[in-house]
Amino acid sequence: MLPSDPFELVSSATVYQNPWIEVEHQEVIRPDGNPGIYGIVHFKNRAVAILPIEANGDVWLIGQWRRPTDSWSWEIPEGGVPYDEDLEIGARRELEEEAGVTAGSLIKVLEFDVSNSICDEVGYSYIAYDLSLGQCAPDPTEILSLRRLHFTELLVEIDTGLIRDALTLVTVMRAHQLACMGKLPATLCEAMLVKKSGF
């Protein structure tokens, strides 16, 4: 039998909220029996990350400034899907808005807790292929750059620490695992794992 919550909740209150998050402050009795506090960030959307893969194994990355880290970040297309919206519809919408890409095929490959020590955000990873290119339509708060590179080059940039975004890392590592195990369409596995000359 799995253990139950070792914290005893004394009281809780919402101390901040906006359209995307709610911050809850809890007064608790800690596992050692002493009074303590706990803060939880509740997310109002689910996180989706979409790895768009071209027929030759190239992928699309989005570049943008991230205010919490005060740094530039290269990432795969990502966004939030409200709980009353279908996940796949939301993932396709984010892919089109951020990268201007429409996916003929979309596979959900992973579900995960984003940062479960502090928040309840749930993430979902997708692989998109059979792509058609269109026009980006980013949110008014976003200034985005678009970049294309081969999947093997993306792995190198992750290995060197150039790419640090957690949703990107989780999704790319899962995609690599599935390709190495042959659990994606055969032509996609080959294109992802071998960079051919002439592309």
mmCIF file of C-alpha atoms in Angstrom:
data_model
loop_
_atom_site.group_PDB
_atom_site.id
_atom_site.type_symbol
_atom_site.label_atom_id
_atom_site.label_comp_id
_atom_site.label_asym_id
_atom_site.label_seq_id
_atom_site.Cartn_x
_atom_site.Cartn_y
_atom_site.Cartn_z
ATOM 1 C CA MET A 1 0.000 0.000 0.000
ATOM 2 C CA LEU A 2 1.285 3.449 -0.944
ATOM 3 C CA PRO A 3 1.747 5.986 1.891
ATOM 4 C CA SER A 4 -0.790 8.773 2.420
ATOM 5 C CA ASP A 5 -0.163 12.513 2.765
ATOM 6 C CA PRO A 6 2.119 13.065 5.807
ATOM 7 C CA PHE A 7 1.055 16.728 6.117
ATOM 8 C CA GLU A 8 -1.987 17.745 8.163
ATOM 9 C CA LEU A 9 -3.864 20.678 6.627
ATOM 10 C CA VAL A 10 -4.832 23.351 9.164
ATOM 11 C CA SER A 11 -6.078 26.064 6.796
ATOM 12 C CA SER A 12 -5.722 27.251 3.220
ATOM 13 C CA ALA A 13 -6.348 30.465 1.314
ATOM 14 C CA THR A 14 -5.918 31.733 -2.232
ATOM 15 C CA VAL A 15 -3.382 34.566 -2.028
ATOM 16 C CA TYR A 16 -3.095 35.371 -5.751
ATOM 17 C CA GLN A 17 -4.739 34.453 -9.019
ATOM 18 C CA ASN A 18 -4.897 35.516 -12.653
ATOM 19 C CA PRO A 19 -6.372 33.902 -15.786
ATOM 20 C CA TRP A 20 -3.588 31.279 -15.850
ATOM 21 C CA ILE A 21 -2.649 30.377 -12.267
ATOM 22 C CA GLU A 22 -3.870 30.406 -8.678
ATOM 23 C CA VAL A 23 -1.485 30.449 -5.692
ATOM 24 C CA GLU A 24 -2.679 28.672 -2.550
ATOM 25 C CA HIS A 25 -1.088 29.278 0.869
ATOM 26 C CA GLN A 26 -1.509 26.433 3.358
ATOM 27 C CA GLU A 27 -0.915 26.331 7.106
ATOM 28 C CA VAL A 28 0.051 22.751 7.919
ATOM 29 C CA ILE A 29 1.390 20.396 10.558
ATOM 30 C CA ARG A 30 4.582 18.987 9.084
ATOM 31 C CA PRO A 31 5.528 15.282 9.167
ATOM 32 C CA ASP A 32 7.761 16.013 12.204
ATOM 33 C CA GLY A 33 4.718 17.326 14.119
ATOM 34 C CA ASN A 34 5.693 21.007 14.000
ATOM 35 C CA PRO A 35 3.672 23.827 12.382
ATOM 36 C CA GLY A 36 4.670 24.788 8.881
ATOM 37 C CA ILE A 37 3.544 26.289 5.595
ATOM 38 C CA TYR A 38 3.163 25.010 2.047
ATOM 39 C CA GLY A 39 2.553 26.894 -1.183
ATOM 40 C CA ILE A 40 0.916 25.309 -4.217
ATOM 41 C CA VAL A 41 0.504 26.822 -7.669
ATOM 42 C CA HIS A 42 -2.668 25.549 -9.368
ATOM 43 C CA PHE A 43 -2.689 25.796 -13.169
ATOM 44 C CA LYS A 44 -5.875 26.599 -15.063
ATOM 45 C CA ASN A 45 -4.609 24.991 -18.285
ATOM 46 C CA ARG A 46 -2.821 21.800 -19.228
ATOM 47 C CA ALA A 47 0.618 22.144 -20.830
ATOM 48 C CA VAL A 48 1.141 20.713 -24.305
ATOM 49 C CA ALA A 49 4.441 20.333 -26.165
ATOM 50 C CA ILE A 50 4.508 19.361 -29.830
ATOM 51 C CA LEU A 51 7.571 18.087 -31.686
ATOM 52 C CA PRO A 52 6.974 18.786 -35.411
ATOM 53 C CA ILE A 53 9.076 16.454 -37.571
ATOM 54 C CA GLU A 54 9.493 16.896 -41.328
ATOM 55 C CA ALA A 55 9.834 13.933 -43.709
ATOM 56 C CA ASN A 56 13.642 14.344 -43.774
ATOM 57 C CA GLY A 57 13.939 14.380 -39.962
ATOM 58 C CA ASP A 58 14.135 18.152 -39.560
ATOM 59 C CA VAL A 59 12.265 19.677 -36.642
ATOM 60 C CA TRP A 60 10.918 23.163 -35.961
ATOM 61 C CA LEU A 61 11.947 25.177 -32.900
ATOM 62 C CA ILE A 62 10.476 28.361 -31.482
ATOM 63 C CA GLY A 63 12.685 31.023 -29.947
ATOM 64 C CA GLN A 64 11.416 33.531 -27.408
ATOM 65 C CA TRP A 65 12.398 35.532 -24.336
ATOM 66 C CA ARG A 66 11.287 33.920 -21.064
ATOM 67 C CA ARG A 67 10.726 36.487 -18.314
ATOM 68 C CA PRO A 68 11.001 34.137 -15.287
ATOM 69 C CA THR A 69 14.557 33.115 -16.259
ATOM 70 C CA ASP A 70 15.388 36.450 -17.916
ATOM 71 C CA SER A 71 16.859 34.595 -20.872
ATOM 72 C CA TRP A 72 16.333 33.582 -24.484
ATOM 73 C CA SER A 73 15.003 30.057 -24.965
ATOM 74 C CA TRP A 74 14.792 27.687 -27.936
ATOM 75 C CA GLU A 75 11.855 25.315 -27.528
ATOM 76 C CA ILE A 76 9.498 23.118 -29.478
ATOM 77 C CA PRO A 77 6.009 24.626 -29.912
ATOM 78 C CA GLU A 78 4.224 24.709 -26.547
ATOM 79 C CA GLY A 79 1.161 26.188 -24.949
ATOM 80 C CA GLY A 80 -1.767 25.830 -22.609
ATOM 81 C CA VAL A 81 -4.979 23.917 -23.281
ATOM 82 C CA PRO A 82 -8.002 24.784 -21.112
ATOM 83 C CA TYR A 83 -9.655 21.880 -19.335
ATOM 84 C CA ASP A 84 -12.824 22.361 -21.372
ATOM 85 C CA GLU A 85 -10.933 22.042 -24.692
ATOM 86 C CA ASP A 86 -10.010 18.732 -26.338
ATOM 87 C CA LEU A 87 -6.279 18.110 -25.842
ATOM 88 C CA GLU A 88 -5.518 17.187 -29.443
ATOM 89 C CA ILE A 89 -7.446 20.173 -30.782
ATOM 90 C CA GLY A 90 -5.506 22.410 -28.401
ATOM 91 C CA ALA A 91 -2.179 20.887 -29.414
ATOM 92 C CA ARG A 92 -2.942 21.421 -33.100
ATOM 93 C CA ARG A 93 -3.973 25.010 -32.389
ATOM 94 C CA GLU A 94 -0.733 25.775 -30.548
ATOM 95 C CA LEU A 95 1.341 24.203 -33.335
ATOM 96 C CA GLU A 96 -0.375 26.327 -35.969
ATOM 97 C CA GLU A 97 -0.231 29.536 -33.931
ATOM 98 C CA GLU A 98 3.441 29.283 -32.941
ATOM 99 C CA ALA A 99 5.066 27.542 -35.911
ATOM 100 C CA GLY A 100 2.553 28.031 -38.725
ATOM 101 C CA VAL A 101 2.514 24.247 -39.149
ATOM 102 C CA THR A 102 -0.473 21.965 -39.689
ATOM 103 C CA ALA A 103 -0.038 18.305 -38.763
ATOM 104 C CA GLY A 104 -1.534 15.568 -40.922
ATOM 105 C CA SER A 105 -0.714 13.108 -38.120
ATOM 106 C CA LEU A 106 -0.411 13.701 -34.382
ATOM 107 C CA ILE A 107 0.620 11.107 -31.773
ATOM 108 C CA LYS A 108 0.395 11.621 -28.015
ATOM 109 C CA VAL A 109 3.571 10.061 -26.604
ATOM 110 C CA LEU A 110 3.751 11.088 -22.936
ATOM 111 C CA GLU A 111 1.814 12.456 -19.959
ATOM 112 C CA PHE A 112 3.791 13.851 -17.015
ATOM 113 C CA ASP A 113 3.773 16.111 -13.942
ATOM 114 C CA VAL A 114 5.681 19.277 -14.808
ATOM 115 C CA SER A 115 6.988 20.293 -11.360
ATOM 116 C CA ASN A 116 5.122 18.333 -8.698
ATOM 117 C CA SER A 117 6.904 19.778 -5.653
ATOM 118 C CA ILE A 118 5.320 23.194 -6.174
ATOM 119 C CA CYS A 119 2.492 22.942 -8.728
ATOM 120 C CA ASP A 120 -0.217 20.662 -10.104
ATOM 121 C CA GLU A 121 0.488 21.368 -13.792
ATOM 122 C CA VAL A 122 0.137 18.321 -16.044
ATOM 123 C CA GLY A 123 2.029 18.125 -19.332
ATOM 124 C CA TYR A 124 1.303 16.220 -22.536
ATOM 125 C CA SER A 125 3.835 15.531 -25.294
ATOM 126 C CA TYR A 126 2.979 15.019 -28.958
ATOM 127 C CA ILE A 127 4.847 14.161 -32.122
ATOM 128 C CA ALA A 128 3.490 15.830 -35.255
ATOM 129 C CA TYR A 129 4.321 14.716 -38.805
ATOM 130 C CA ASP A 130 2.899 14.834 -42.342
ATOM 131 C CA LEU A 131 3.358 18.581 -42.003
ATOM 132 C CA SER A 132 2.032 21.455 -44.100
ATOM 133 C CA LEU A 133 3.505 24.937 -43.735
ATOM 134 C CA GLY A 134 1.369 28.035 -43.353
ATOM 135 C CA GLN A 135 1.510 31.315 -41.452
ATOM 136 C CA CYS A 136 2.255 31.825 -37.752
ATOM 137 C CA ALA A 137 -0.333 33.622 -35.634
ATOM 138 C CA PRO A 138 1.296 34.143 -32.233
ATOM 139 C CA ASP A 139 -0.408 35.567 -29.184
ATOM 140 C CA PRO A 140 -0.111 39.399 -28.935
ATOM 141 C CA THR A 141 2.218 38.952 -25.938
ATOM 142 C CA GLU A 142 4.661 36.807 -27.936
ATOM 143 C CA ILE A 143 7.550 37.778 -30.211
ATOM 144 C CA LEU A 144 8.698 34.498 -31.716
ATOM 145 C CA SER A 145 11.533 33.322 -33.951
ATOM 146 C CA LEU A 146 11.370 30.135 -36.003
ATOM 147 C CA ARG A 147 14.280 27.776 -36.622
ATOM 148 C CA ARG A 148 14.684 24.469 -38.467
ATOM 149 C CA LEU A 149 17.364 21.830 -37.775
ATOM 150 C CA HIS A 150 17.738 18.071 -37.972
ATOM 151 C CA PHE A 151 16.635 15.912 -35.038
ATOM 152 C CA THR A 152 20.216 14.688 -34.503
ATOM 153 C CA GLU A 153 21.402 18.307 -34.284
ATOM 154 C CA LEU A 154 18.672 18.994 -31.749
ATOM 155 C CA LEU A 155 20.022 16.130 -29.616
ATOM 156 C CA VAL A 156 23.488 17.730 -29.731
ATOM 157 C CA GLU A 157 22.121 21.100 -28.598
ATOM 158 C CA ILE A 158 20.372 19.398 -25.686
ATOM 159 C CA ASP A 159 23.575 17.534 -24.798
ATOM 160 C CA THR A 160 25.603 20.764 -24.764
ATOM 161 C CA GLY A 161 23.041 22.563 -22.594
ATOM 162 C CA LEU A 162 21.990 25.087 -25.237
ATOM 163 C CA ILE A 163 18.385 23.900 -24.901
ATOM 164 C CA ARG A 164 17.103 23.789 -21.313
ATOM 165 C CA ASP A 165 13.309 24.006 -21.510
ATOM 166 C CA ALA A 166 11.834 21.074 -19.562
ATOM 167 C CA LEU A 167 8.885 20.348 -21.876
ATOM 168 C CA THR A 168 11.239 20.302 -24.846
ATOM 169 C CA LEU A 169 13.724 18.004 -23.095
ATOM 170 C CA VAL A 170 11.061 15.541 -21.970
ATOM 171 C CA THR A 171 9.383 15.417 -25.381
ATOM 172 C CA VAL A 172 12.594 15.094 -27.405
ATOM 173 C CA MET A 173 14.013 12.394 -25.124
ATOM 174 C CA ARG A 174 10.765 10.439 -25.354
ATOM 175 C CA ALA A 175 10.719 10.795 -29.151
ATOM 176 C CA HIS A 176 14.323 9.591 -29.339
ATOM 177 C CA GLN A 177 13.507 6.602 -27.146
ATOM 178 C CA LEU A 178 10.525 5.646 -29.285
ATOM 179 C CA ALA A 179 12.532 6.028 -32.510
ATOM 180 C CA CYS A 180 15.378 3.885 -31.182
ATOM 181 C CA MET A 181 12.869 1.212 -30.126
ATOM 182 C CA GLY A 182 11.152 1.322 -33.524
ATOM 183 C CA LYS A 183 7.842 2.369 -31.980
ATOM 184 C CA LEU A 184 7.183 5.178 -34.450
ATOM 185 C CA PRO A 185 6.446 4.799 -38.185
ATOM 186 C CA ALA A 186 9.532 3.235 -39.812
ATOM 187 C CA THR A 187 10.168 6.106 -42.235
ATOM 188 C CA LEU A 188 9.979 8.588 -39.362
ATOM 189 C CA CYS A 189 12.416 6.574 -37.207
ATOM 190 C CA GLU A 190 14.949 6.415 -40.040
ATOM 191 C CA ALA A 191 14.631 10.122 -40.857
ATOM 192 C CA MET A 192 15.051 11.132 -37.198
ATOM 193 C CA LEU A 193 18.072 8.978 -36.460
ATOM 194 C CA VAL A 194 20.103 9.433 -39.667
ATOM 195 C CA LYS A 195 20.899 12.832 -41.164
ATOM 196 C CA LYS A 196 21.293 12.286 -44.895
ATOM 197 C CA SER A 197 23.435 14.510 -47.105
ATOM 198 C CA GLY A 198 21.643 16.808 -49.492
ATOM 199 C CA PHE A 199 19.074 18.117 -47.011
#
